[in-house]
C-alpha positions as a printed NumPy array, in Angstrom:
array([[-53.694,  72.53 , 175.493],
       [-52.958,  71.283, 178.91 ],
       [-50.144,  69.397, 177.312],
       [-48.37 ,  72.459, 175.655],
       [-48.753,  74.065, 179.541],
       [-47.041,  71.097, 180.642],
       [-44.206,  71.266, 178.235],
       [-43.481,  74.936, 178.731],
       [-43.769,  74.503, 182.442],
       [-41.223,  71.452, 182.327],
       [-38.724,  73.652, 180.073],
       [-38.747,  76.541, 182.613],
       [-37.891,  74.147, 185.206],
       [-34.926,  72.76 , 183.346],
       [-33.713,  76.268, 182.415],
       [-34.155,  77.329, 186.29 ],
       [-32.35 ,  74.12 , 187.218],
       [-29.673,  74.202, 184.706],
       [-28.657,  77.819, 186.049],
       [-28.7  ,  76.548, 189.888],
       [-26.363,  73.849, 188.661],
       [-23.914,  76.499, 187.429],
       [-24.305,  78.653, 190.595],
       [-23.576,  75.642, 192.744],
       [-20.208,  75.028, 190.813],
       [-19.527,  78.41 , 191.17 ],
       [-19.996,  78.559, 194.773],
       [-17.295,  76.413, 195.528],
       [-14.532,  78.702, 194.606],
       [-16.744,  82.071, 195.206],
       [-15.   ,  84.48 , 197.527],
       [-15.843,  87.769, 195.943],
       [-19.119,  87.923, 194.685],
       [-22.816,  87.372, 195.288],
       [-24.257,  84.937, 192.622],
       [-27.965,  85.281, 192.251],
       [-30.056,  82.863, 190.58 ],
       [-33.47 ,  84.219, 188.816],
       [-36.233,  81.816, 189.804],
       [-39.155,  80.384, 187.355],
       [-41.104,  83.257, 185.945],
       [-44.638,  83.933, 187.101],
       [-47.463,  83.691, 185.128],
       [-46.707,  87.008, 183.63 ],
       [-43.341,  86.018, 182.6  ],
       [-41.719,  87.976, 185.172],
       [-38.488,  87.206, 187.095],
       [-39.962,  88.448, 190.784],
       [-37.815,  86.028, 192.781],
       [-34.192,  85.663, 193.055],
       [-32.355,  82.787, 194.788],
       [-29.064,  83.015, 196.819],
       [-26.8  ,  80.006, 198.174],
       [-23.387,  79.383, 199.168],
       [-20.922,  81.83 , 199.998],
       [-23.381,  84.287, 198.317],
       [-25.678,  83.734, 201.002],
       [-23.714,  84.461, 203.953],
       [-21.869,  87.467, 202.003],
       [-25.768,  88.888, 201.524],
       [-26.903,  88.23 , 205.1  ],
       [-24.296,  89.862, 207.188],
       [-22.176,  92.255, 204.915],
       [-24.721,  93.32 , 202.54 ],
       [-28.336,  93.327, 204.132],
       [-27.434,  95.294, 207.281],
       [-26.152,  98.233, 204.783],
       [-29.532,  98.328, 203.2  ],
       [-31.054,  98.542, 206.72 ],
       [-32.686,  95.252, 206.033],
       [-33.836,  92.523, 208.836],
       [-31.096,  89.54 , 208.53 ],
       [-32.718,  87.384, 205.96 ],
       [-33.116,  83.567, 206.907],
       [-31.299,  80.674, 205.533],
       [-33.905,  78.179, 204.58 ],
       [-33.504,  74.591, 203.787],
       [-33.034,  74.375, 200.411],
       [-36.309,  71.915, 199.224],
       [-36.112,  71.819, 195.451],
       [-35.71 ,  68.108, 194.298],
       [-32.641,  68.58 , 192.446],
       [-29.262,  70.918, 192.675],
       [-29.787,  71.785, 196.481],
       [-27.511,  74.187, 198.566],
       [-26.684,  71.877, 201.618],
       [-26.374,  74.885, 203.864],
       [-29.783,  76.711, 202.514],
       [-30.86 ,  79.341, 200.347],
       [-31.902,  83.023, 200.792],
       [-34.964,  84.256, 198.482],
       [-34.809,  87.703, 197.382],
       [-38.157,  89.407, 196.099],
       [-38.483,  91.949, 193.167],
       [-35.401,  91.577, 191.162],
       [-35.523,  95.044, 189.754],
       [-35.6  ,  96.452, 193.432],
       [-32.361,  94.35 , 194.508],
       [-30.501,  95.629, 191.62 ],
       [-31.257,  99.259, 192.502],
       [-30.08 ,  98.833, 196.079],
       [-26.77 ,  97.082, 194.898],
       [-26.386,  99.513, 192.435],
       [-26.729, 102.773, 194.948],
       [-24.415, 100.919, 197.437],
       [-21.792, 100.963, 194.569],
       [-21.905,  97.32 , 193.507],
       [-21.595,  96.737, 189.706],
       [-23.174,  93.565, 188.035],
       [-22.92 ,  91.094, 185.214],
       [-24.626,  88.843, 183.709],
       [-23.112,  85.275, 183.068],
       [-24.773,  81.915, 181.908],
       [-28.307,  83.648, 182.973],
       [-27.063,  84.215, 186.098],
       [-26.747,  87.915, 187.841],
       [-23.562,  88.354, 189.566],
       [-22.408,  91.522, 191.604],
       [-18.763,  92.062, 192.407],
       [-18.117,  92.545, 195.932],
       [-14.846,  94.468, 195.55 ],
       [-12.955,  92.332, 197.88 ],
       [-11.578,  88.885, 198.054],
       [-12.575,  87.257, 201.342],
       [-10.09 ,  85.126, 202.842],
       [-11.098,  81.216, 203.82 ],
       [-10.79 ,  82.484, 207.749],
       [-13.285,  85.173, 206.858],
       [-15.685,  82.943, 205.056],
       [-15.712,  80.621, 207.934],
       [-15.955,  83.058, 210.495],
       [-19.313,  84.084, 208.659],
       [-20.243,  80.297, 208.456],
       [-19.709,  79.547, 211.93 ],
       [-21.637,  82.799, 212.996],
       [-24.752,  81.287, 210.98 ],
       [-24.613,  77.891, 212.356],
       [-24.729,  79.485, 215.903],
       [-27.686,  81.408, 215.326],
       [-29.236,  78.486, 214.037],
       [-28.472,  76.404, 217.165],
       [-29.726,  78.999, 219.47 ],
       [-33.144,  79.526, 217.441],
       [-33.438,  75.696, 217.426],
       [-32.862,  75.184, 221.106],
       [-35.309,  77.654, 221.645],
       [-38.228,  76.549, 219.331],
       [-37.23 ,  72.808, 219.355],
       [-39.767,  70.168, 221.576],
       [-37.194,  68.814, 224.557],
       [-37.528,  65.156, 223.341],
       [-37.819,  64.306, 219.344],
       [-38.112,  62.044, 216.794],
       [-35.353,  63.573, 214.363],
       [-36.377,  62.076, 211.143],
       [-39.765,  62.639, 211.541],
       [-39.471,  66.115, 212.836],
       [-37.028,  67.117, 209.967],
       [-39.767,  66.129, 207.611],
       [-42.407,  67.993, 208.957],
       [-40.287,  71.087, 209.176],
       [-39.729,  70.547, 205.221],
       [-43.435,  70.54 , 205.091],
       [-43.685,  73.792, 207.086],
       [-41.331,  75.356, 204.66 ],
       [-43.11 ,  74.167, 201.595],
       [-46.389,  73.998, 201.926],
       [-47.508,  77.428, 203.178],
       [-45.887,  79.797, 200.535],
       [-47.294,  77.22 , 197.632],
       [-50.45 ,  77.965, 199.156],
       [-50.387,  81.678, 199.111],
       [-49.255,  81.419, 195.405],
       [-52.392,  79.327, 194.456],
       [-54.983,  80.897, 192.453],
       [-57.608,  82.626, 194.677],
       [-60.633,  79.992, 194.083],
       [-57.971,  77.135, 195.21 ],
       [-56.85 ,  78.848, 197.983],
       [-59.842,  79.674, 199.557],
       [-61.279,  76.061, 199.189],
       [-58.032,  74.219, 200.522],
       [-55.577,  76.371, 201.575],
       [-56.939,  77.152, 205.161],
       [-57.52 ,  73.095, 205.831],
       [-54.072,  72.471, 204.697],
       [-52.91 ,  75.146, 206.968],
       [-54.65 ,  73.778, 209.835],
       [-53.866,  70.29 , 209.405],
       [-50.156,  71.32 , 209.215],
       [-50.409,  73.134, 212.321],
       [-52.131,  70.066, 214.194],
       [-49.526,  68.003, 212.929],
       [-47.091,  69.925, 215.123],
       [-49.248,  70.068, 217.826],
       [-49.749,  66.356, 217.544],
       [-46.073,  65.863, 217.478],
       [-45.31 ,  68.112, 220.69 ],
       [-47.868,  66.052, 222.65 ],
       [-46.258,  62.932, 221.35 ],
       [-42.755,  63.573, 222.219],
       [-43.865,  64.791, 225.596],
       [-45.698,  61.673, 226.405],
       [-49.221,  63.026, 226.2  ],
       [-50.599,  60.556, 224.035],
       [-49.885,  56.886, 223.607],
       [-48.068,  55.67 , 220.575],
       [-50.527,  53.805, 218.749],
       [-53.219,  56.98 , 219.115],
       [-50.125,  59.206, 217.764],
       [-49.792,  57.187, 214.76 ],
       [-53.09 ,  56.753, 213.594],
       [-53.606,  60.695, 214.056],
       [-50.302,  61.289, 212.022],
       [-51.658,  59.186, 209.273],
       [-54.948,  60.248, 209.24 ],
       [-53.717,  63.896, 209.192],
       [-51.469,  63.372, 206.388],
       [-53.964,  61.437, 204.461],
       [-55.941,  64.352, 204.088],
       [-53.398,  66.777, 203.085],
       [-52.437,  63.95 , 200.501],
       [-56.018,  63.82 , 199.453],
       [-56.235,  67.663, 198.976],
       [-53.043,  67.324, 196.932],
       [-54.531,  65.038, 194.451],
       [-57.547,  67.031, 194.072],
       [-55.094,  70.26 , 193.207],
       [-52.648,  68.035, 191.038],
       [-55.964,  67.187, 188.777],
       [-56.924,  70.729, 188.552],
       [-53.664,  71.833, 187.449],
       [-53.796,  74.151, 190.773],
       [-49.895,  73.539, 191.745],
       [-46.668,  73.631, 189.587],
       [-45.483,  70.137, 188.269],
       [-42.08 ,  70.573, 190.593],
       [-44.222,  71.22 , 193.466],
       [-46.882,  68.15 , 192.879],
       [-43.809,  65.836, 192.679],
       [-41.992,  67.25 , 195.637],
       [-45.086,  67.224, 198.351],
       [-46.307,  63.81 , 196.793],
       [-42.655,  62.662, 197.417],
       [-42.752,  64.313, 200.746],
       [-46.212,  62.604, 201.998],
       [-45.043,  59.367, 200.787],
       [-41.771,  60.003, 202.846],
       [-43.379,  61.283, 205.95 ],
       [-45.739,  58.161, 205.871],
       [-43.258,  55.808, 205.711],
       [-41.378,  57.203, 208.583],
       [-44.256,  57.403, 210.864],
       [-44.815,  53.434, 210.297],
       [-41.172,  52.461, 210.641],
       [-40.707,  54.331, 213.923],
       [-44.024,  53.656, 215.583],
       [-43.516,  49.9  , 214.627],
       [-40.225,  50.282, 216.223],
       [-41.612,  51.57 , 219.243],
       [-44.374,  48.932, 220.056]])
């Protein structure tokens, strides 16, 4: 039974990455559409989530979302193992509601290569697209300066940010038993890691203490992942992504603090 479940799950991911690869290629020359990628169906086989990347994400964030009276969406780093949008992605919940809202604004759509494509009825110039991209960069830089600790370990901080962007969302989607049993510990440990990072870069603890504390915290999370993995509480892609991420973090900790001695 587990073999059949894993086989079906693997096929869903193959189909998803196929759609995403096509969208990435289309975005290279996209100047007049919002191209949406249906994410992996939930356990009831419903396509709840859509993902937007490339120029489509900029068009939606700055041109469409304000017309829907929505708060400007955040372009999150793309943490997929394969086929990543370099400038990030926007996740849209409830496909049917999104289609209805776009239709009410007068935009028509078609389905091509299993992608949902809305025609914006206007071709944006390279200069206009560049301006939108620059606006997004400036907003991110402004936010980063407000939140970023004054002294950083860039590679390690980047990995922690990926972990922060990935883990809470996956915990939220776990079955209630596993979420209640392990989710709180994972979130508390994630918060502790950032507290430890801030203390480290501000020279409030010594390097060796920081190293051992980081490794202990990451090992705790890794141990929980093993338990969740054995009980199929997370999907295969998430298990693989987090496993690689934990190993990258451990290697970076060892490398950085060895160099600091």
